[in-house]
Amino acid sequence: MDDAKLDGTVRAVASAPLTFGWLLVLFVTTRVQRSAGRRGAKRIQRRHSTNLRRLSSEPSRVLAASLFWLDGRMWWPYVPMFVGVVAPAERRLRWWRWLLVGSAAHAVGTFAGQGFLRWSLKKGEAPRRLTNARDVGVSYFVLGVAGALSGYVRPRWRAGSQATAVAALTANAALRPTFTEVGHLTSLLVGLAAVPLAPDRDRLPYPDVAPGKMGP
């Protein structure tokens, strides 16, 4: 790698420190799960899951802890998503708005999804074992910041891209009415509701602006 490319990579990482720090933590925890074997990984995931059982006893801990574990053995498929969506959102929203929007989407999406599951259990439409389901991961947070990031799409494409995303997740929730799909749709809607909080939407269009040209 030549000096210019290295310098560009360093600037890109430095301009979104929370994103890349989080990605590094996920790499470590994924390795921990793999070293624990399948049964050990399942135990780890259940311990940190935002399922009905854990939310009723330790909601704050599992809401935070679930963000640092992936429901799977592979870490690398998340890298393009973090580079292409999560990091640009942090750069444009600034770290505190990014954290606020993502955390709100994660919490609201979690409780909406688990509320739907509770309702399904009462109706007898879901198995009781799902009260202790494995429910960890980054998707609710990511969809929340992606929704807010959509406010930076150029105006002629913005409404269409937002409507398409909502339609896709609504159809997914209708075809596969699980707590996860309900949570995904809810998280995106939280992010879209936060678009008015996004600063400099005309000055920092997505995906056009390079990291080095971002404001403070």
CSV table of C-alpha atoms in Angstrom, one decimal:
chain,number,residue,atom,x,y,z
A,1,MET,CA,0.0,0.0,0.0
A,2,ASP,CA,1.5,3.4,-1.0
A,3,ASP,CA,1.6,6.4,1.4
A,4,ALA,CA,-1.4,8.1,-0.2
A,5,LYS,CA,-3.6,5.1,0.2
A,6,LEU,CA,-2.4,4.4,3.7
A,7,ASP,CA,-3.0,8.1,4.7
A,8,GLY,CA,-6.5,7.8,3.2
A,9,THR,CA,-7.3,4.7,5.2
A,10,VAL,CA,-6.0,6.2,8.4
A,11,ARG,CA,-8.2,9.3,7.8
A,12,ALA,CA,-11.2,7.2,7.1
A,13,VAL,CA,-10.8,5.2,10.3
A,14,ALA,CA,-10.0,8.2,12.4
A,15,SER,CA,-13.1,10.1,11.1
A,16,ALA,CA,-15.4,7.3,12.4
A,17,PRO,CA,-13.7,6.0,15.5
A,18,LEU,CA,-16.8,4.5,17.2
A,19,THR,CA,-17.7,2.5,14.1
A,20,PHE,CA,-14.3,0.9,13.7
A,21,GLY,CA,-13.7,0.4,17.4
A,22,TRP,CA,-17.1,-1.4,17.5
A,23,LEU,CA,-16.1,-3.5,14.5
A,24,LEU,CA,-12.9,-4.5,16.2
A,25,VAL,CA,-14.8,-5.5,19.3
A,26,LEU,CA,-17.1,-7.6,17.2
A,27,PHE,CA,-14.1,-9.3,15.6
A,28,VAL,CA,-12.8,-10.3,19.1
A,29,THR,CA,-16.2,-11.5,20.4
A,30,THR,CA,-16.7,-13.5,17.2
A,31,ARG,CA,-13.4,-15.2,17.8
A,32,VAL,CA,-14.4,-15.9,21.4
A,33,GLN,CA,-17.6,-17.6,20.2
A,34,ARG,CA,-15.8,-19.7,17.6
A,35,SER,CA,-13.3,-20.9,20.2
A,36,ALA,CA,-16.1,-21.8,22.6
A,37,GLY,CA,-17.6,-24.2,20.0
A,38,ARG,CA,-21.2,-24.4,19.0
A,39,ARG,CA,-22.7,-25.2,22.4
A,40,GLY,CA,-20.5,-22.6,24.1
A,41,ALA,CA,-21.5,-20.0,21.5
A,42,LYS,CA,-25.2,-20.7,22.1
A,43,ARG,CA,-24.7,-20.3,25.8
A,44,ILE,CA,-22.9,-17.0,25.3
A,45,GLN,CA,-25.6,-15.7,23.0
A,46,ARG,CA,-28.4,-16.6,25.3
A,47,ARG,CA,-26.6,-14.9,28.3
A,48,HIS,CA,-26.5,-11.7,26.4
A,49,SER,CA,-29.8,-11.9,24.5
A,50,THR,CA,-32.6,-9.4,24.5
A,51,ASN,CA,-35.2,-12.1,24.8
A,52,LEU,CA,-38.3,-11.9,27.0
A,53,ARG,CA,-36.6,-13.8,29.8
A,54,ARG,CA,-33.6,-11.5,30.0
A,55,LEU,CA,-35.5,-8.3,29.4
A,56,SER,CA,-37.7,-9.0,32.4
A,57,SER,CA,-34.7,-9.5,34.7
A,58,GLU,CA,-31.8,-7.4,33.4
A,59,PRO,CA,-33.0,-5.1,30.6
A,60,SER,CA,-30.2,-2.5,30.7
A,61,ARG,CA,-27.4,-5.0,30.7
A,62,VAL,CA,-28.6,-7.1,27.8
A,63,LEU,CA,-29.6,-4.1,25.7
A,64,ALA,CA,-26.0,-3.0,25.9
A,65,ALA,CA,-24.3,-6.4,25.8
A,66,SER,CA,-26.3,-7.7,22.8
A,67,LEU,CA,-24.7,-5.1,20.6
A,68,PHE,CA,-21.3,-6.7,21.0
A,69,TRP,CA,-22.1,-10.2,19.8
A,70,LEU,CA,-23.1,-11.6,16.4
A,71,ASP,CA,-25.5,-14.4,15.8
A,72,GLY,CA,-23.2,-16.3,13.6
A,73,ARG,CA,-19.6,-17.6,13.2
A,74,MET,CA,-18.6,-15.1,10.4
A,75,TRP,CA,-17.4,-11.5,11.1
A,76,TRP,CA,-16.1,-10.4,7.7
A,77,PRO,CA,-19.6,-10.1,6.0
A,78,TYR,CA,-20.3,-7.1,8.4
A,79,VAL,CA,-17.3,-5.2,7.2
A,80,PRO,CA,-18.8,-3.7,4.0
A,81,MET,CA,-21.9,-2.7,5.9
A,82,PHE,CA,-19.9,-0.9,8.5
A,83,VAL,CA,-17.7,0.8,6.0
A,84,GLY,CA,-20.5,1.7,3.6
A,85,VAL,CA,-23.3,2.6,6.0
A,86,VAL,CA,-22.3,2.8,9.7
A,87,ALA,CA,-19.1,4.8,9.3
A,88,PRO,CA,-20.7,7.4,6.8
A,89,ALA,CA,-23.5,7.8,9.3
A,90,GLU,CA,-21.1,8.5,12.1
A,91,ARG,CA,-19.2,11.1,10.1
A,92,ARG,CA,-22.3,13.0,9.1
A,93,LEU,CA,-24.4,12.7,12.2
A,94,ARG,CA,-21.4,13.3,14.5
A,95,TRP,CA,-20.7,10.7,17.2
A,96,TRP,CA,-23.3,11.7,19.8
A,97,ARG,CA,-26.2,11.9,17.3
A,98,TRP,CA,-25.1,8.6,15.8
A,99,LEU,CA,-25.0,7.0,19.2
A,100,LEU,CA,-28.3,8.5,20.2
A,101,VAL,CA,-30.2,7.4,17.0
A,102,GLY,CA,-28.6,4.0,16.9
A,103,SER,CA,-29.2,3.3,20.6
A,104,ALA,CA,-32.8,4.5,20.4
A,105,ALA,CA,-33.5,2.3,17.3
A,106,HIS,CA,-31.9,-0.7,19.1
A,107,ALA,CA,-34.0,-0.2,22.2
A,108,VAL,CA,-37.3,0.6,20.5
A,109,GLY,CA,-36.8,-2.1,17.9
A,110,THR,CA,-36.0,-4.6,20.6
A,111,PHE,CA,-39.1,-3.8,22.7
A,112,ALA,CA,-41.4,-3.7,19.7
A,113,GLY,CA,-40.2,-7.1,18.5
A,114,GLN,CA,-40.4,-8.7,21.9
A,115,GLY,CA,-43.8,-7.0,22.5
A,116,PHE,CA,-45.0,-8.6,19.2
A,117,LEU,CA,-43.6,-12.0,20.4
A,118,ARG,CA,-45.4,-11.6,23.8
A,119,TRP,CA,-48.6,-10.9,21.9
A,120,SER,CA,-48.0,-14.0,19.6
A,121,LEU,CA,-47.4,-16.2,22.7
A,122,LYS,CA,-50.7,-15.1,24.2
A,123,LYS,CA,-52.5,-16.0,21.0
A,124,GLY,CA,-50.8,-19.3,20.9
A,125,GLU,CA,-49.1,-18.5,17.6
A,126,ALA,CA,-45.5,-18.8,18.8
A,127,PRO,CA,-43.7,-21.6,20.7
A,128,ARG,CA,-43.0,-20.9,24.4
A,129,ARG,CA,-39.3,-21.7,23.9
A,130,LEU,CA,-38.9,-18.3,22.2
A,131,THR,CA,-39.0,-16.6,25.6
A,132,ASN,CA,-35.4,-17.7,25.8
A,133,ALA,CA,-34.5,-17.2,22.2
A,134,ARG,CA,-31.0,-16.2,21.1
A,135,ASP,CA,-31.4,-12.5,20.1
A,136,VAL,CA,-28.1,-10.7,19.7
A,137,GLY,CA,-26.6,-8.6,17.0
A,138,VAL,CA,-26.2,-5.2,15.4
A,139,SER,CA,-29.1,-5.0,12.9
A,140,TYR,CA,-31.5,-2.8,14.8
A,141,PHE,CA,-28.7,-0.2,15.5
A,142,VAL,CA,-27.5,-0.4,11.9
A,143,LEU,CA,-31.0,0.1,10.5
A,144,GLY,CA,-31.6,3.0,12.7
A,145,VAL,CA,-28.5,4.9,11.6
A,146,ALA,CA,-29.2,3.9,8.0
A,147,GLY,CA,-32.6,5.5,8.3
A,148,ALA,CA,-31.0,8.7,9.5
A,149,LEU,CA,-28.3,8.5,6.8
A,150,SER,CA,-31.0,8.4,4.2
A,151,GLY,CA,-31.6,12.1,4.9
A,152,TYR,CA,-28.3,12.8,3.2
A,153,VAL,CA,-29.3,11.1,-0.1
A,154,ARG,CA,-29.8,13.7,-2.8
A,155,PRO,CA,-33.3,15.1,-2.7
A,156,ARG,CA,-34.4,13.7,-6.1
A,157,TRP,CA,-33.6,10.2,-4.8
A,158,ARG,CA,-34.3,10.6,-1.1
A,159,ALA,CA,-38.1,10.0,-0.8
A,160,GLY,CA,-37.9,7.1,-3.3
A,161,SER,CA,-35.1,5.3,-1.4
A,162,GLN,CA,-36.8,5.8,1.9
A,163,ALA,CA,-40.2,4.5,0.6
A,164,THR,CA,-38.5,1.5,-1.0
A,165,ALA,CA,-36.7,0.6,2.2
A,166,VAL,CA,-39.9,0.9,4.3
A,167,ALA,CA,-41.9,-1.1,1.7
A,168,ALA,CA,-39.3,-3.9,1.6
A,169,LEU,CA,-39.1,-4.3,5.4
A,170,THR,CA,-42.9,-4.0,5.7
A,171,ALA,CA,-43.4,-6.8,3.1
A,172,ASN,CA,-40.7,-8.9,4.9
A,173,ALA,CA,-42.6,-8.5,8.2
A,174,ALA,CA,-45.9,-9.3,6.6
A,175,LEU,CA,-44.5,-12.5,4.9
A,176,ARG,CA,-42.4,-13.5,7.9
A,177,PRO,CA,-44.1,-12.1,11.0
A,178,THR,CA,-41.4,-12.8,13.5
A,179,PHE,CA,-40.2,-10.6,16.3
A,180,THR,CA,-36.9,-10.0,14.4
A,181,GLU,CA,-38.7,-8.7,11.3
A,182,VAL,CA,-40.9,-6.5,13.3
A,183,GLY,CA,-37.9,-5.1,15.1
A,184,HIS,CA,-36.1,-4.4,11.8
A,185,LEU,CA,-39.0,-2.4,10.5
A,186,THR,CA,-39.4,-0.5,13.7
A,187,SER,CA,-35.7,0.3,13.9
A,188,LEU,CA,-35.7,1.8,10.4
A,189,LEU,CA,-38.8,3.9,11.2
A,190,VAL,CA,-37.0,5.3,14.3
A,191,GLY,CA,-34.0,6.2,12.1
A,192,LEU,CA,-36.3,7.9,9.5
A,193,ALA,CA,-38.0,9.9,12.3
A,194,ALA,CA,-34.6,11.2,13.3
A,195,VAL,CA,-33.8,12.6,9.8
A,196,PRO,CA,-34.7,16.2,10.9
A,197,LEU,CA,-32.0,16.0,13.5
A,198,ALA,CA,-29.3,15.3,10.9
A,199,PRO,CA,-27.1,18.4,10.2
A,200,ASP,CA,-25.7,19.7,7.0
A,201,ARG,CA,-27.8,17.4,4.7
A,202,ASP,CA,-27.2,19.5,1.7
A,203,ARG,CA,-23.5,20.0,2.3
A,204,LEU,CA,-22.7,16.4,3.0
A,205,PRO,CA,-24.6,14.3,0.4
A,206,TYR,CA,-24.4,10.5,0.7
A,207,PRO,CA,-22.4,8.8,-0.7
A,208,ASP,CA,-20.6,11.6,-2.5
A,209,VAL,CA,-18.4,13.2,0.2
A,210,ALA,CA,-15.0,11.7,0.9
A,211,PRO,CA,-14.0,11.3,4.6
A,212,GLY,CA,-11.3,13.9,4.3
A,213,LYS,CA,-13.8,16.6,3.3
A,214,MET,CA,-16.0,16.1,6.3
A,215,GLY,CA,-16.5,19.0,8.7
A,216,PRO,CA,-15.6,18.8,12.4
